[in-house]
Coordinates of C-alpha atoms and ligand atoms in Angstrom, one line a residue:
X1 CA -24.2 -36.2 -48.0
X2 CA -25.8 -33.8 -49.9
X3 CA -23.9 -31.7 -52.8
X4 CA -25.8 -28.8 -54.4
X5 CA -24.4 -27.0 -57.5
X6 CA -25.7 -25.0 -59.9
X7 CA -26.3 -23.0 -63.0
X8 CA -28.1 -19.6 -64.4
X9 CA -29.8 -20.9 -67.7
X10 CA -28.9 -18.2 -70.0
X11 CA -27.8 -20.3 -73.0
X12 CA -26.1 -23.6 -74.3
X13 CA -23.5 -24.8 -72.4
X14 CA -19.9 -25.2 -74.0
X15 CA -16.9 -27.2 -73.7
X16 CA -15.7 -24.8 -70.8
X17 CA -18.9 -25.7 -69.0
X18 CA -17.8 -29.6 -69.6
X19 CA -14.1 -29.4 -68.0
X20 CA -14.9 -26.8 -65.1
X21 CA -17.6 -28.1 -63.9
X22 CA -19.9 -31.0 -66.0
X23 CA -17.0 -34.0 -65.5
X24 CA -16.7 -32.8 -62.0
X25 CA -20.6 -33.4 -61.2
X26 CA -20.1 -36.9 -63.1
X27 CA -17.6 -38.2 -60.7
X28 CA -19.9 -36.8 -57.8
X29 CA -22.9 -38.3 -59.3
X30 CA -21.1 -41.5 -59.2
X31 CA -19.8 -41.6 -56.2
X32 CA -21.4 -43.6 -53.4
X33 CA -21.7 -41.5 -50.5
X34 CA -23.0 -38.5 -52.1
X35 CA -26.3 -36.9 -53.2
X36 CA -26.3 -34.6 -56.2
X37 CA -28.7 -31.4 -56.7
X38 CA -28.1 -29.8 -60.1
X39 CA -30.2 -26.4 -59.8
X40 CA -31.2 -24.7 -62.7
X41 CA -31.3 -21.2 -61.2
X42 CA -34.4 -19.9 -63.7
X43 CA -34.9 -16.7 -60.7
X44 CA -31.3 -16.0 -60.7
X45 CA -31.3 -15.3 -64.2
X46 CA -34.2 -13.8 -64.0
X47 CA -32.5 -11.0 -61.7
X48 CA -30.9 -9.4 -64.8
X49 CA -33.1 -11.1 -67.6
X50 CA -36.4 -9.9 -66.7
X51 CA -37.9 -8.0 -69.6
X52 CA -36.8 -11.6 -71.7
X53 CA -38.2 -14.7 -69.5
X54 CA -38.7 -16.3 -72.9
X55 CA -34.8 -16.9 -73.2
X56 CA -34.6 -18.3 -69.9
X57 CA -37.3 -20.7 -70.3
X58 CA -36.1 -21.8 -73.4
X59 CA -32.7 -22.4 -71.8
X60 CA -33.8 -23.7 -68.4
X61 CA -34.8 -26.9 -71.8
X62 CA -31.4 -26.4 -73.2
X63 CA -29.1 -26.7 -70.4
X64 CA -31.6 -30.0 -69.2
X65 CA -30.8 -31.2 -72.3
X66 CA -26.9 -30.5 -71.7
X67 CA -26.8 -32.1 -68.2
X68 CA -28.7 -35.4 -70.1
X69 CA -26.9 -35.8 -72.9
X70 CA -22.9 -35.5 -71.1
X71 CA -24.4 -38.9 -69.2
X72 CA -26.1 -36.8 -66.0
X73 CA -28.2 -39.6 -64.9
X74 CA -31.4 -38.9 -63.3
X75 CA -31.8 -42.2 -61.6
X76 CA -29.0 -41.2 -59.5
X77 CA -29.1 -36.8 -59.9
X78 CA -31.7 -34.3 -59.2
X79 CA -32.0 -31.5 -61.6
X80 CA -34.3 -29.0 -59.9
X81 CA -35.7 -26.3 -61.0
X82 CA -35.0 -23.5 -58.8
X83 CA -38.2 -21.2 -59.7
X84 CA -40.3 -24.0 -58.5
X85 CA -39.3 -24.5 -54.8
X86 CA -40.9 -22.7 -52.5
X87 CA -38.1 -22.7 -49.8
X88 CA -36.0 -20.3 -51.8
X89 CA -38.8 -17.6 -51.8
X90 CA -38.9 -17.5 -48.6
X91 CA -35.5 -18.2 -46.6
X92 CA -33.8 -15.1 -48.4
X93 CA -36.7 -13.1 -46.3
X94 CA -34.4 -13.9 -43.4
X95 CA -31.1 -14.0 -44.3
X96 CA -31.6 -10.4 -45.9
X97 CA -31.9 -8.9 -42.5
X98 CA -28.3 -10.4 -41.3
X99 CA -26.9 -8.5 -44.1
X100 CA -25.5 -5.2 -45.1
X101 CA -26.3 -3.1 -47.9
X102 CA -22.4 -2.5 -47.6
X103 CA -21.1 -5.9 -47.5
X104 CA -23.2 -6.9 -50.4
X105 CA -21.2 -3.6 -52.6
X106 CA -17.9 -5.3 -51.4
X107 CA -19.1 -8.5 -52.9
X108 CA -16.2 -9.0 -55.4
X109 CA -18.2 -11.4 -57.8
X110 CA -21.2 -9.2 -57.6
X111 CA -19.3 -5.9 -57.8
X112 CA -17.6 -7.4 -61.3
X113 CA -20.6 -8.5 -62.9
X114 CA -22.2 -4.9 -61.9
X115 CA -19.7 -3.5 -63.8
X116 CA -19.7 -6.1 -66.5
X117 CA -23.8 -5.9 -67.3
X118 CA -23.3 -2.1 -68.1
X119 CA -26.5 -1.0 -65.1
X120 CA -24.5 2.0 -64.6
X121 CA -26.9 3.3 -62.0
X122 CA -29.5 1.2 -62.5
X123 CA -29.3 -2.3 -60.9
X124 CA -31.9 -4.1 -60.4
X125 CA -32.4 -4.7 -56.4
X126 CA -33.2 -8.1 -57.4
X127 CA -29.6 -8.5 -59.6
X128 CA -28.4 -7.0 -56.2
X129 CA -29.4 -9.3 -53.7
X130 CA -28.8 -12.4 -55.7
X131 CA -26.0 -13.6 -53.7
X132 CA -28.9 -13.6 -50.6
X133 CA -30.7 -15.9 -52.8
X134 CA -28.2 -17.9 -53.4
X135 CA -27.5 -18.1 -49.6
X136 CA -31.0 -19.9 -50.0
X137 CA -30.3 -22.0 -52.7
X138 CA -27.4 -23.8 -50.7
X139 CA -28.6 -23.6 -47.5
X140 CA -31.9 -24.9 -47.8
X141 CA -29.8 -28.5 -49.0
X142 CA -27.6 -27.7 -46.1
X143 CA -25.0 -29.1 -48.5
X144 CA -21.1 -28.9 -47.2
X145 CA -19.6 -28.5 -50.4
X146 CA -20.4 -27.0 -53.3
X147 CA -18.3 -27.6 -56.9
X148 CA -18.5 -24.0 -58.9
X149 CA -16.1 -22.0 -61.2
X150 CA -13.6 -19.4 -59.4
X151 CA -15.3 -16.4 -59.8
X152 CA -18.1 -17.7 -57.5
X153 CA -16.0 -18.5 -54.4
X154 CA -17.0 -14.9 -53.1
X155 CA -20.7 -15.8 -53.1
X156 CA -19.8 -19.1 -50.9
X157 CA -18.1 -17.0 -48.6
X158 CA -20.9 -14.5 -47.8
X159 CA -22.8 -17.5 -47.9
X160 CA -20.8 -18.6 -45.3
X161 CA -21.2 -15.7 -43.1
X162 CA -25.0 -16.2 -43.9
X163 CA -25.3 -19.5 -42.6
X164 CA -22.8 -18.2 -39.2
X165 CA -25.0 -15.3 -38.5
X166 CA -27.9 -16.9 -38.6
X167 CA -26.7 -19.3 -36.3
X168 CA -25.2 -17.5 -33.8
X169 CA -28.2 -14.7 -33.6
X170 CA -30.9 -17.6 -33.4
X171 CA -28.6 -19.8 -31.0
X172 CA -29.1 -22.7 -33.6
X173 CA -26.8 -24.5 -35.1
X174 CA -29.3 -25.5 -37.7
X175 CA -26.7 -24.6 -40.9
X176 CA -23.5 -26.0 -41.9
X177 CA -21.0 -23.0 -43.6
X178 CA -20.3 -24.5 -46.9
X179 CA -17.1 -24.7 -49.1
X180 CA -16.8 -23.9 -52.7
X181 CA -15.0 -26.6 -54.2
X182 CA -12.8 -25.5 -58.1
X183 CA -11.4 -27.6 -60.1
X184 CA -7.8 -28.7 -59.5
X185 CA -6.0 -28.3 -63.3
X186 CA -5.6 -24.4 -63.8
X187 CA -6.5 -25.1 -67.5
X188 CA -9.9 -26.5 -67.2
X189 CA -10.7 -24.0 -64.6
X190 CA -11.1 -21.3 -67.3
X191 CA -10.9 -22.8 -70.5
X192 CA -9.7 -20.2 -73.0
X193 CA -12.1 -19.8 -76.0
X194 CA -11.2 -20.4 -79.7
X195 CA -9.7 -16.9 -80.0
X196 CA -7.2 -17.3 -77.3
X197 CA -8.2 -14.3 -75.6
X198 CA -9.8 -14.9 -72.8
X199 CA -12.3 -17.6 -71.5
X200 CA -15.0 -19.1 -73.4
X201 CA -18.1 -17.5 -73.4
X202 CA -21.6 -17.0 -74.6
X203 CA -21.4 -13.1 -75.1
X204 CA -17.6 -13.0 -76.3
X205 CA -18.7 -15.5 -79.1
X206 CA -16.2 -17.7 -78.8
X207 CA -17.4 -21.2 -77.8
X208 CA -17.1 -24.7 -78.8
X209 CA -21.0 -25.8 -77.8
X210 CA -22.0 -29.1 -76.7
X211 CA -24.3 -29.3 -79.0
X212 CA -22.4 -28.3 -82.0
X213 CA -22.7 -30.3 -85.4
X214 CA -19.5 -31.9 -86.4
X215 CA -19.4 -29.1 -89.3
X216 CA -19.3 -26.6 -87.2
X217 CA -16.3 -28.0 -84.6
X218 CA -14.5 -28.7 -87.5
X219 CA -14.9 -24.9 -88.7
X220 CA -14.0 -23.6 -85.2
X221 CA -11.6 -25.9 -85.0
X222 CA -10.1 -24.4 -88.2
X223 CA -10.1 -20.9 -87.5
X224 CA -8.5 -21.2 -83.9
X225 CA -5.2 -18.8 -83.1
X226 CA -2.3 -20.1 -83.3
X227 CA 1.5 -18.8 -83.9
X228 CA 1.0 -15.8 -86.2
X229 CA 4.6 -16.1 -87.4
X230 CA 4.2 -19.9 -87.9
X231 CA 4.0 -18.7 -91.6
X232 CA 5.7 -22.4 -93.6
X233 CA 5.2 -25.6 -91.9
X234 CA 9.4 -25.4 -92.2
X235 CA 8.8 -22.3 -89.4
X236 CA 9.6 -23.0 -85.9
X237 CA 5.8 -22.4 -84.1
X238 CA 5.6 -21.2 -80.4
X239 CA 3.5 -23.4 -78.2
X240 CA 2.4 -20.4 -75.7
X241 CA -0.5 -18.6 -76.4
X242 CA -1.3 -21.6 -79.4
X243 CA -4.9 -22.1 -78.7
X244 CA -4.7 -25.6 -80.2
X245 CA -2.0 -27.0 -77.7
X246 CA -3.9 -25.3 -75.0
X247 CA -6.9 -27.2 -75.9
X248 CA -4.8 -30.4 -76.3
X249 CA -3.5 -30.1 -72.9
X250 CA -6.7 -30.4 -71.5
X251 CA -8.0 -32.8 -73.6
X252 CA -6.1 -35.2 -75.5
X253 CA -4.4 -38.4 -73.6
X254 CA -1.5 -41.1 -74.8
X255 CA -4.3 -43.3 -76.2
X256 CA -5.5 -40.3 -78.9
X257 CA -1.8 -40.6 -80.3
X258 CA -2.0 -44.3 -80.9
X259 CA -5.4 -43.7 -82.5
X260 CA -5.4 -40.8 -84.7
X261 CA -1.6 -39.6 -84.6
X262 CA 0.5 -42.8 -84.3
X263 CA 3.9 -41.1 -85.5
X264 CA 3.9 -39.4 -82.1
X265 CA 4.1 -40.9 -78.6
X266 CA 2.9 -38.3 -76.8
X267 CA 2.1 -34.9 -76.4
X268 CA 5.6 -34.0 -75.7
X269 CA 6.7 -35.0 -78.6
X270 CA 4.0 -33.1 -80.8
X271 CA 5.1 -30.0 -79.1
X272 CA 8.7 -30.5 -79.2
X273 CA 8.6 -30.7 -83.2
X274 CA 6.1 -28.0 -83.5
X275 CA 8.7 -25.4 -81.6
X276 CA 11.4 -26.8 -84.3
X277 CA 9.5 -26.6 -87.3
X278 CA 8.5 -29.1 -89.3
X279 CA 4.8 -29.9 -88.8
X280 CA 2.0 -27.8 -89.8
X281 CA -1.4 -26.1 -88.3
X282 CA -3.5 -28.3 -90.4
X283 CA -2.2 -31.8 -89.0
X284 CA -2.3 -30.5 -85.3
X285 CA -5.8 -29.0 -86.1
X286 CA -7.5 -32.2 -87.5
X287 CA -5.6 -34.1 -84.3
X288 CA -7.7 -31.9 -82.2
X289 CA -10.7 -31.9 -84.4
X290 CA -11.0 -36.3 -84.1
X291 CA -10.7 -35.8 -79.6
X292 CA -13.3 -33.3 -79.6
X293 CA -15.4 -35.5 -81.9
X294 CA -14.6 -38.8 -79.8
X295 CA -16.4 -36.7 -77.0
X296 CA -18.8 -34.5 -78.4
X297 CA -20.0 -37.5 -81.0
X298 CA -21.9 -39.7 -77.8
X299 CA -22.8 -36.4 -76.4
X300 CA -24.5 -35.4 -79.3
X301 CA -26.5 -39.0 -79.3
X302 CA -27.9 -39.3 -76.7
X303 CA -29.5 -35.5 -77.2
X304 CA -31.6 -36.9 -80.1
X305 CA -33.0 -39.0 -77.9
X306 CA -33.9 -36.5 -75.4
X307 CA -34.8 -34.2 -78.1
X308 CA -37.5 -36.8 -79.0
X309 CA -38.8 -37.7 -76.4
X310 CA -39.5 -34.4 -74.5
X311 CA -42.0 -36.3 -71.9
X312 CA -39.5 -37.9 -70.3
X313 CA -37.3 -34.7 -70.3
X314 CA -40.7 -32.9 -68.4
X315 CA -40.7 -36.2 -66.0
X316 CA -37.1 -36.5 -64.9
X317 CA -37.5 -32.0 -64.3
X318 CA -40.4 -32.8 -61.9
X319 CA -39.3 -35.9 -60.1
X320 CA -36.2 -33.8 -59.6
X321 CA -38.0 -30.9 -58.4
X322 CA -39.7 -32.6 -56.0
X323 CA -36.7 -34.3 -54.5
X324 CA -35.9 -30.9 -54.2
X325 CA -38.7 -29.3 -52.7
X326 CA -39.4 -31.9 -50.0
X327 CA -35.4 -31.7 -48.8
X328 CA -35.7 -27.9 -48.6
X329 CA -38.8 -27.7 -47.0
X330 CA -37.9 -29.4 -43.9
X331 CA -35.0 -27.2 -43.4
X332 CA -37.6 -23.8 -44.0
X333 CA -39.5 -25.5 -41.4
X334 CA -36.9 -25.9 -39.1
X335 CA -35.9 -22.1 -39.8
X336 CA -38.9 -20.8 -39.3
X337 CA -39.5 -22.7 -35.9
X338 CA -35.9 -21.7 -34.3
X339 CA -36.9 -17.9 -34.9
X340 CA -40.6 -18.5 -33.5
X341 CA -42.5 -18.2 -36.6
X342 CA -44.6 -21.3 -36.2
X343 CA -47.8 -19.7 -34.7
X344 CA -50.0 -22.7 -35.8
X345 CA -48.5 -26.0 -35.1
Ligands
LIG401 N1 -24.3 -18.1 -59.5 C1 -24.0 -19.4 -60.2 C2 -23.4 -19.1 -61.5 O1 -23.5 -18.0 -62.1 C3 -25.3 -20.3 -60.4 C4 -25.9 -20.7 -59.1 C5 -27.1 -20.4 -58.7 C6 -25.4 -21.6 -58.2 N2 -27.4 -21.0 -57.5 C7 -26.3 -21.7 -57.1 C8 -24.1 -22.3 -58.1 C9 -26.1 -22.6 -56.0 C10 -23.9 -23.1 -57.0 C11 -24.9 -23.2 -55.9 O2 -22.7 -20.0 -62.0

């Protein structure tokens, strides 16, 4: 089985990238009866990006780099480049005509990031149509499921209907209607940033990045929200809203206790004597500070590598690309040859 996901490469990807959706592809990766696509969706971005292809390009490398480094493996993953496959140019040339101009405004994903993106009256018809082209991005792997964040469960569903109308005005049965998977723990499904007010993200500057230095987690760490009124360490300290137990919930396990915080069992216990006072910000920072190292330290290893040896990075893009290219071909063929378009063969 096949299993397409994928990202817009407009910049580094961050810790809320890791839990929502990078461990997810890791187990997928690894598991036997599956086939993982990672797209790097260089046109998507594009669709709103287009006076700036430089930042793209330069994060199309970045987010390679990201997928590499968290232990992607590209003996077993493709990581396509979605500018590059010819199949997605030309699939959304028939899927636009099985949709309205009217369901695409009722698009909730696409109706939010309208609003978001400040067009006012001026979006782009490419930005627009995006979820058409996205239709193309899943459809041409004809994959069953496909792992995103919430907010992109509406573009599944009109890719959905895509795949449906298709089938039932051609009398094919040619695509499968897809299901957007999310992940199960609330939490990592829209990690909170460091600010504790809403989820972490590139433009709200608020992100622990993957490829942080040390210096800088332990800064971020530092200045996360906590209780306001946790003034002494003598003061009782509220756990809700506490960006640092919010973080520790989805990150630390039994085994970080006996390793960096031995006096504590679990994270029960850490909480318990937090809300009756007693135990400082500092402590429960630099507890948090040693997890996120023990993850981001190996992550951050195996980028040097890649980072120095950018050949390989250029080889594992193309072989993946190709992969990509051949898969989605035959299914353009097939599409083109159920509506009648195959004059010459
Ligand atoms: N729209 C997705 C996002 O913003 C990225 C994306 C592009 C994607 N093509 C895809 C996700 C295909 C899943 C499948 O996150």
């Amino acid at each position: 089985m096949i299993i397409l996901t994928g990202d817009r490469p407009t910049g580094r990807l961050h810790l809320g990238h890791y839990v929502g959706s990078l461990i997810s592809r890791l187990d997928y990766q690894n598991s036997k009866d599956c086939e993982l696509f990672i797209m790097i969706a260089d046109l998507q971005a594009l669709t709103d990006n287009s006076h700036n292809p430089q930042k793209i390009i330069t994060s199309v490398h970045d987010v390679t780099l990201d997928y590499l480094s968290v232990g992607i493996d590209p003996n077993k993953t493709n990581i396509c480049i979605q500018s590059q496959i010819p199949a997605i140019y030309e699939l959304p040339m028939f899927f636009s005509n099985l949709v309205t101009i009217s369901r695409l405004e009722r698009n909730p994903t696409l109706k939010s990031e309208i609003k978001q993106k400040n067009f006012n009256e001026s979006v782009p018809v490419g930005f627009f149509t995006y979820p058409i082209s996205q239709a193309a991005d899943i459809l041409a792997f004809n994959s069953p499921i496909i792992p995103v964040g919430e907010d992109q469960l509406p573009v599944i569903e009109q890719t959905r209907e895509i795949a449906r109308s298709f089938n039932r005005t051609y009398n094919t049965a040619l695509f499968v209607e897809p299901k957007g998977i999310v992940p199960k723990n609330e939490k990592s499904r829209r990690l909170i940033g460091i600010d504790g007010n809403s989820k972490m993200s590139k433009s709200l500057n608020n992100g622990i990045y993957l490829s942080d230095t040390k210096e800088k987690v332990t800064k971020k760490v530092m200045s996360m929200y906590t209780d306001p009124n946790h003034i002494n360490i003598s003061d009782p300290g509220k756990i809700e809203g506490n960006v640092v137990f919010y973080y520790l919930d989805v990150f630390s396990n039994d085994s970080h206790f006996d390793k960096y915080l031995p006096d504590y069992k679990n994270l029960d216990e850490l909480k318990k004597h937090y809300q009756n006072g007693g135990l400082g910000d500092v402590k429960i920072k630099r507890f948090l500070i040693n997890i996120l190292e023990e993850l981001l330290e190996p992550i951050r290893e195996k980028r040097k590598y890649y980072e120095a040896n950018p050949q390989i990075v250029k080889e594992i893009l193309e072989k993946g690309t190709k992969e990509a290219v051949e898969i989605s071909n035959q299914i353009l063929v097939k599409a083109k040859k159920i509506i009648g378009l195959n004059y010459f063969n």
